[in-house]
Amino acid sequence: MTLKATPLNSAHRALGAKMVDFGGWDMPVNYGSQIEEHHAVRSDAGMFDVSHMCVVDLEGANARDFLRGLLANNVDKLQTPGKALYSAMLNPEGGVIDDLIVYFFREDWFRLVVNAGTAEKDVAWMRQQNDATGSGLTITQRRDGENSIALVAVQGPNARAKVWQVLPQAQAATEAMKPFNVAIVADTAFGEAMVARTGYTGEDGFEIGVPATQVEALWNALIAAGVKPAGLGARDTLRLEAGMNLYGQDMDENVNPLDAGLGWTVDLASERDFIGKAALQAKGQQTQFVGLILREKGGILRAHQKVIAASGNAGEITSGTFSPTMQQAIALARVPMDVQVGDTVHVEIRDKKLAASVVKLPFVRNGKVLAA
């Protein structure tokens, strides 16, 4: 199978990146030291090629009404152009087709950024619903072909200042910008740029979209400004410390968002109907989504390990790693409803049952350890 490549593939190879198959994409896992890349994001500024993710533009007079029915979160929260919202897109059974960010630019223009591995499925589902509802929208994926947009995430306490060195035109539009907002900056050295104060690391920063033909020049300019390239390895440890779900690992089409710790993104209070709402109301929440810190030596926490509560009821780890920031083994897990924060549970690791503490997520945010 031929792997797909982002427009930055040659730049990664020029930097000596270790490349891996990531869901059919040829992506950098690290550039020499995953730990150094992780710490760079927590203490200074690092950047990730996220061009394998897919920008999807929804255009038309009925865009808001369409998204009201498509997404579990309520796009009516987006009343001011330049606002962003995190949401799940569900199937009729309440399972997560994908988690995504939606950006509001005009009443007839909303932009979604969806996950790499689900992009084709997502766009097909949106087009199916567009036809079924007669919404008449133009749905354009902007990852492949002409007019494609490449994405770079710059994250860390110094990320914004270093981005402004490279994109000085963006400073006025973004200096007072709060998290989960976005601006379109027309005349940068790299063409029109979408600059969003969003990210996947628990640190401040921007996710930047520019024409794919310009992204290598942007990448090199950010390196010159002192931003450290970081690969998928650091991206995973950072997001896990931040308690952020990974699609396909912590949730999928067989897991509803209430059981994946995403209840805060689901609007069940308003009268608005959306795909999957009836199923969520019928099922309710069956499990809790929590953090675990391993308290005994002898193993690393990994996905699919069994978690045994004091009651004898069992859950399962969905993601696990060794935290570079905390220097402890940590995990995300779905556990029975009778488990409480502060409880001790036991994780089956090979032939051992090792004690772990149940903690509230996130583990780390803005460089500070919040769970101990």
XYZ file of C-alpha atoms in Angstrom:
372
model
C 0.000 0.000 0.000
C 1.295 3.446 -0.922
C 1.152 5.783 2.041
C -0.366 9.230 1.696
C 1.979 12.156 2.232
C 1.358 15.656 3.525
C 2.908 18.663 1.728
C 5.576 18.699 4.481
C 6.803 15.157 3.854
C 10.089 16.206 2.248
C 10.671 18.758 5.027
C 10.316 16.021 7.655
C 12.765 13.799 5.840
C 15.248 16.662 5.443
C 15.177 17.033 9.240
C 15.949 13.338 9.710
C 12.526 12.456 11.102
C 11.682 8.873 11.941
C 8.674 8.215 9.698
C 5.885 5.744 10.460
C 2.623 4.546 8.949
C -0.086 6.466 10.809
C -3.476 5.343 9.527
C -2.203 5.190 5.972
C -0.208 8.443 6.214
C 3.582 8.712 6.165
C 4.117 10.811 9.290
C 7.001 11.776 11.613
C 6.930 10.053 15.018
C 9.927 12.085 16.210
C 12.942 14.031 14.977
C 15.433 12.341 17.286
C 14.054 12.741 20.808
C 10.367 12.460 21.585
C 11.059 13.536 25.189
C 12.824 16.748 24.102
C 9.956 17.530 21.750
C 7.423 16.986 24.535
C 9.300 19.270 26.943
C 9.753 21.938 24.249
C 5.976 22.246 23.950
C 5.489 22.375 27.728
C 8.267 24.946 28.300
C 8.724 26.932 25.072
C 7.200 26.239 21.643
C 6.886 23.200 19.415
C 4.992 22.526 16.220
C 3.242 19.627 14.546
C 2.342 18.880 10.958
C -1.402 18.236 11.134
C -2.011 18.512 7.402
C -3.306 14.941 7.352
C -6.399 16.338 9.077
C -9.039 17.679 6.736
C -10.584 21.122 6.372
C -14.203 20.960 5.174
C -16.088 24.101 4.142
C -19.877 24.178 4.411
C -21.403 27.019 2.412
C -25.003 28.007 1.856
C -27.936 29.830 3.399
C -28.985 26.789 5.464
C -25.554 26.054 6.954
C -26.530 26.805 10.565
C -29.759 24.810 10.418
C -27.876 21.888 8.883
C -25.261 21.879 11.660
C -27.976 22.130 14.323
C -29.150 18.701 13.242
C -25.723 17.226 12.458
C -23.750 17.940 15.646
C -24.281 17.002 19.290
C -23.038 20.376 20.500
C -25.166 23.401 19.682
C -23.825 25.706 16.959
C -26.187 28.397 18.230
C -23.412 29.047 20.752
C -21.561 30.531 17.767
C -23.176 33.948 17.337
C -20.092 36.083 16.652
C -18.003 35.460 13.519
C -14.616 34.079 14.500
C -15.893 31.752 17.224
C -15.084 28.031 17.359
C -16.801 25.027 18.944
C -15.705 21.463 19.710
C -18.300 18.802 19.025
C -18.973 15.179 18.223
C -20.839 14.084 15.105
C -22.966 11.048 15.965
C -24.685 8.187 14.192
C -28.357 7.392 14.926
C -27.276 4.939 17.654
C -25.408 7.708 19.479
C -21.915 6.454 18.571
C -19.204 8.935 17.609
C -18.626 9.169 13.861
C -15.949 11.770 14.590
C -14.968 14.571 16.927
C -14.217 17.874 15.248
C -13.938 21.639 15.549
C -16.386 23.915 13.762
C -15.443 27.519 12.985
C -18.066 30.197 12.278
C -17.143 32.848 9.707
C -20.488 33.895 8.178
C -24.070 32.657 8.328
C -23.456 31.044 4.956
C -19.935 29.774 5.752
C -18.874 27.388 8.500
C -15.575 25.507 8.421
C -14.956 22.112 10.036
C -11.641 20.415 10.759
C -12.064 16.643 10.993
C -9.718 13.781 11.771
C -7.425 12.280 9.154
C -8.591 8.683 9.228
C -12.284 9.561 9.200
C -12.228 12.395 6.652
C -13.646 10.481 3.677
C -16.331 8.852 5.854
C -17.167 12.210 7.428
C -17.565 14.049 4.143
C -19.693 11.228 2.702
C -21.923 11.341 5.799
C -22.299 15.136 5.576
C -23.199 14.932 1.901
C -25.716 12.166 2.625
C -27.363 14.309 5.309
C -27.236 17.373 3.044
C -29.188 15.449 0.421
C -31.583 13.916 2.961
C -32.474 17.284 4.496
C -32.543 19.216 1.231
C -30.212 21.796 2.774
C -28.624 22.698 -0.551
C -25.152 23.273 0.883
C -21.889 23.190 -1.006
C -19.581 20.849 0.929
C -15.924 21.162 -0.056
C -13.051 19.148 1.397
C -9.868 21.213 1.314
C -7.200 18.551 1.920
C -6.773 17.010 -1.506
C -6.590 18.643 -4.912
C -6.672 22.309 -5.846
C -7.137 24.990 -3.186
C -6.032 22.570 -0.475
C -5.212 23.921 2.983
C -2.315 22.557 5.028
C -2.348 22.795 8.822
C 0.445 23.416 11.320
C -0.160 23.455 15.090
C 2.235 25.681 17.064
C 1.893 25.006 20.794
C 3.561 26.118 24.023
C 3.862 29.128 26.346
C 5.943 31.044 23.783
C 4.029 29.804 20.728
C 1.963 32.900 20.064
C 4.933 35.301 20.312
C 6.965 33.179 17.897
C 4.075 32.899 15.441
C 3.781 36.693 15.426
C 7.450 36.927 14.431
C 6.623 34.882 11.342
C 3.097 36.210 10.739
C 3.262 39.837 11.922
C 0.066 40.586 10.003
C -1.768 38.183 12.334
C -0.786 39.884 15.593
C -3.416 42.623 15.515
C -6.186 40.130 14.780
C -5.085 37.557 17.362
C -3.315 39.367 20.221
C -6.540 39.827 22.214
C -8.069 36.608 20.879
C -9.403 34.234 23.515
C -9.150 30.453 23.208
C -11.549 28.839 20.734
C -11.572 31.813 18.408
C -10.259 32.145 14.872
C -9.289 34.832 12.361
C -8.705 34.868 8.632
C -5.598 36.955 7.888
C -5.545 37.935 4.244
C -2.089 39.160 3.297
C 0.681 37.156 4.918
C 3.939 36.090 3.338
C 2.313 32.668 2.966
C -0.975 33.755 1.435
C -4.287 33.832 3.259
C -3.950 32.237 6.687
C -6.517 30.832 9.088
C -5.167 31.377 12.607
C -7.135 29.630 15.368
C -6.379 29.709 19.093
C -7.011 26.006 19.469
C -4.821 22.959 20.038
C -4.410 19.424 21.290
C -1.672 19.663 23.914
C -3.084 21.484 26.941
C -0.844 24.457 26.105
C -1.564 27.802 24.493
C -0.893 28.374 20.832
C -2.329 28.501 17.355
C -3.446 26.075 14.688
C -2.612 27.684 11.360
C -4.014 26.855 7.944
C -2.307 28.149 4.792
C -2.368 27.122 1.122
C -0.633 23.762 0.803
C 1.811 25.284 -1.681
C 3.020 27.699 1.028
C 3.194 25.455 4.090
C 6.826 24.358 3.706
C 7.924 28.004 3.634
C 5.846 28.644 6.783
C 7.341 25.568 8.485
C 10.909 26.673 7.739
C 10.197 30.231 8.901
C 8.849 28.894 12.205
C 11.998 26.788 12.667
C 14.073 29.931 12.076
C 11.991 31.678 14.776
C 12.949 28.967 17.280
C 9.919 26.680 17.116
C 10.939 23.014 17.557
C 9.410 20.438 15.188
C 7.624 17.688 17.108
C 6.244 14.366 15.945
C 3.327 12.091 16.668
C 5.027 10.592 19.727
C 5.119 13.878 21.628
C 1.688 14.808 20.340
C 0.276 11.671 21.961
C 1.959 12.107 25.343
C 0.951 15.777 25.423
C -2.698 15.173 24.574
C -2.896 12.306 27.052
C -1.478 14.484 29.846
C -4.094 17.068 28.849
C -6.861 14.440 29.133
C -7.885 14.820 25.495
C -9.547 11.991 23.580
C -8.047 10.365 20.520
C -10.587 9.176 17.967
C -10.382 5.446 17.359
C -8.706 4.920 20.713
C -10.833 6.619 23.384
C -14.054 6.699 21.384
C -15.474 5.512 18.068
C -18.780 4.619 16.418
C -19.502 2.073 19.155
C -18.943 4.510 22.054
C -21.301 7.333 22.906
C -19.867 10.708 23.988
C -21.388 10.470 27.483
C -19.239 7.383 28.148
C -16.181 9.036 26.607
C -16.080 11.977 29.000
C -17.552 14.284 26.371
C -20.876 14.957 28.050
C -19.912 18.637 28.276
C -20.010 18.791 24.454
C -23.516 17.323 24.182
C -26.536 19.621 24.305
C -29.465 17.598 25.608
C -31.113 20.579 27.315
C -32.466 22.526 24.344
C -35.428 21.443 22.234
C -33.131 21.173 19.213
C -33.013 17.682 17.749
C -29.816 16.179 16.374
C -28.744 12.835 14.973
C -28.191 10.451 17.883
C -30.062 12.513 20.497
C -32.880 10.002 21.031
C -30.367 7.172 21.486
C -28.385 9.160 24.073
C -31.546 10.002 25.988
C -32.610 6.351 25.970
C -29.232 4.911 26.979
C -27.892 7.591 29.279
C -24.393 7.356 30.672
C -23.175 3.838 31.433
C -19.530 4.435 32.414
C -17.245 7.198 33.654
C -14.180 8.524 31.854
C -11.343 9.166 34.328
C -7.609 9.491 34.728
C -5.417 6.854 36.363
C -1.963 7.205 37.915
C -0.068 3.971 38.522
C 1.109 3.778 42.137
C 3.143 0.556 41.994
C 6.231 -0.235 39.976
C 6.224 -3.093 37.540
C 4.462 -1.952 34.398
C 3.282 0.693 31.973
C -0.374 1.528 31.463
C -1.631 0.631 27.990
C -4.902 0.516 26.089
C -7.182 -2.491 26.715
C -5.754 -3.341 30.137
C -8.485 -4.349 32.583
C -9.286 -2.020 35.483
C -10.835 -3.627 38.575
C -12.756 -1.439 41.020
C -13.042 -2.122 44.758
C -16.581 -3.371 44.125
C -15.227 -6.001 41.768
C -16.750 -4.286 38.729
C -14.376 -3.911 35.795
C -13.465 -1.197 33.346
C -10.788 -0.728 30.703
C -7.917 1.589 29.883
C -8.424 3.362 26.561
C -5.054 5.168 26.326
C -1.926 4.958 28.446
C 1.640 6.234 28.491
C 4.545 7.266 30.696
C 4.140 10.987 31.363
C 7.348 12.923 30.654
C 6.062 15.880 32.678
C 4.946 13.891 35.738
C 7.464 11.039 35.483
C 4.638 8.606 36.210
C 2.593 6.065 34.277
C -0.811 7.562 33.459
C -3.903 6.497 31.541
C -7.383 7.405 30.408
C -9.977 4.783 31.299
C -13.662 3.963 31.165
C -14.663 2.656 34.583
C -17.906 1.660 36.351
C -20.210 4.377 37.648
C -19.510 3.391 41.273
C -15.852 4.478 41.031
C -15.015 7.833 42.648
C -12.120 10.243 42.206
C -9.603 9.347 44.909
C -10.392 5.633 44.804
C -7.719 2.985 44.392
C -8.319 0.519 41.568
C -6.158 -2.310 40.258
C -4.901 -2.674 36.706
C -4.134 -6.091 35.261
C -0.669 -5.897 33.700
C 0.438 -9.312 32.489
C 0.145 -11.559 35.561
C 0.044 -8.701 38.095
C -2.682 -6.525 39.579
C -1.074 -3.143 40.256
C -2.661 -0.325 42.265
C -3.621 2.928 40.565
C -5.304 6.103 41.787
C -8.401 7.520 40.131
C -7.925 11.238 39.405
C -9.876 14.023 37.786
C -8.699 15.036 34.326
C -6.601 16.715 33.060
C -3.263 15.587 34.452
C -1.369 18.632 33.086
C -2.572 21.958 31.720
C -0.563 25.067 30.816
C 2.630 23.488 32.104
C 1.229 22.738 35.549
C 0.614 19.293 37.016
C -2.987 19.245 38.248
C -3.323 15.586 39.228
C -0.947 14.052 41.741
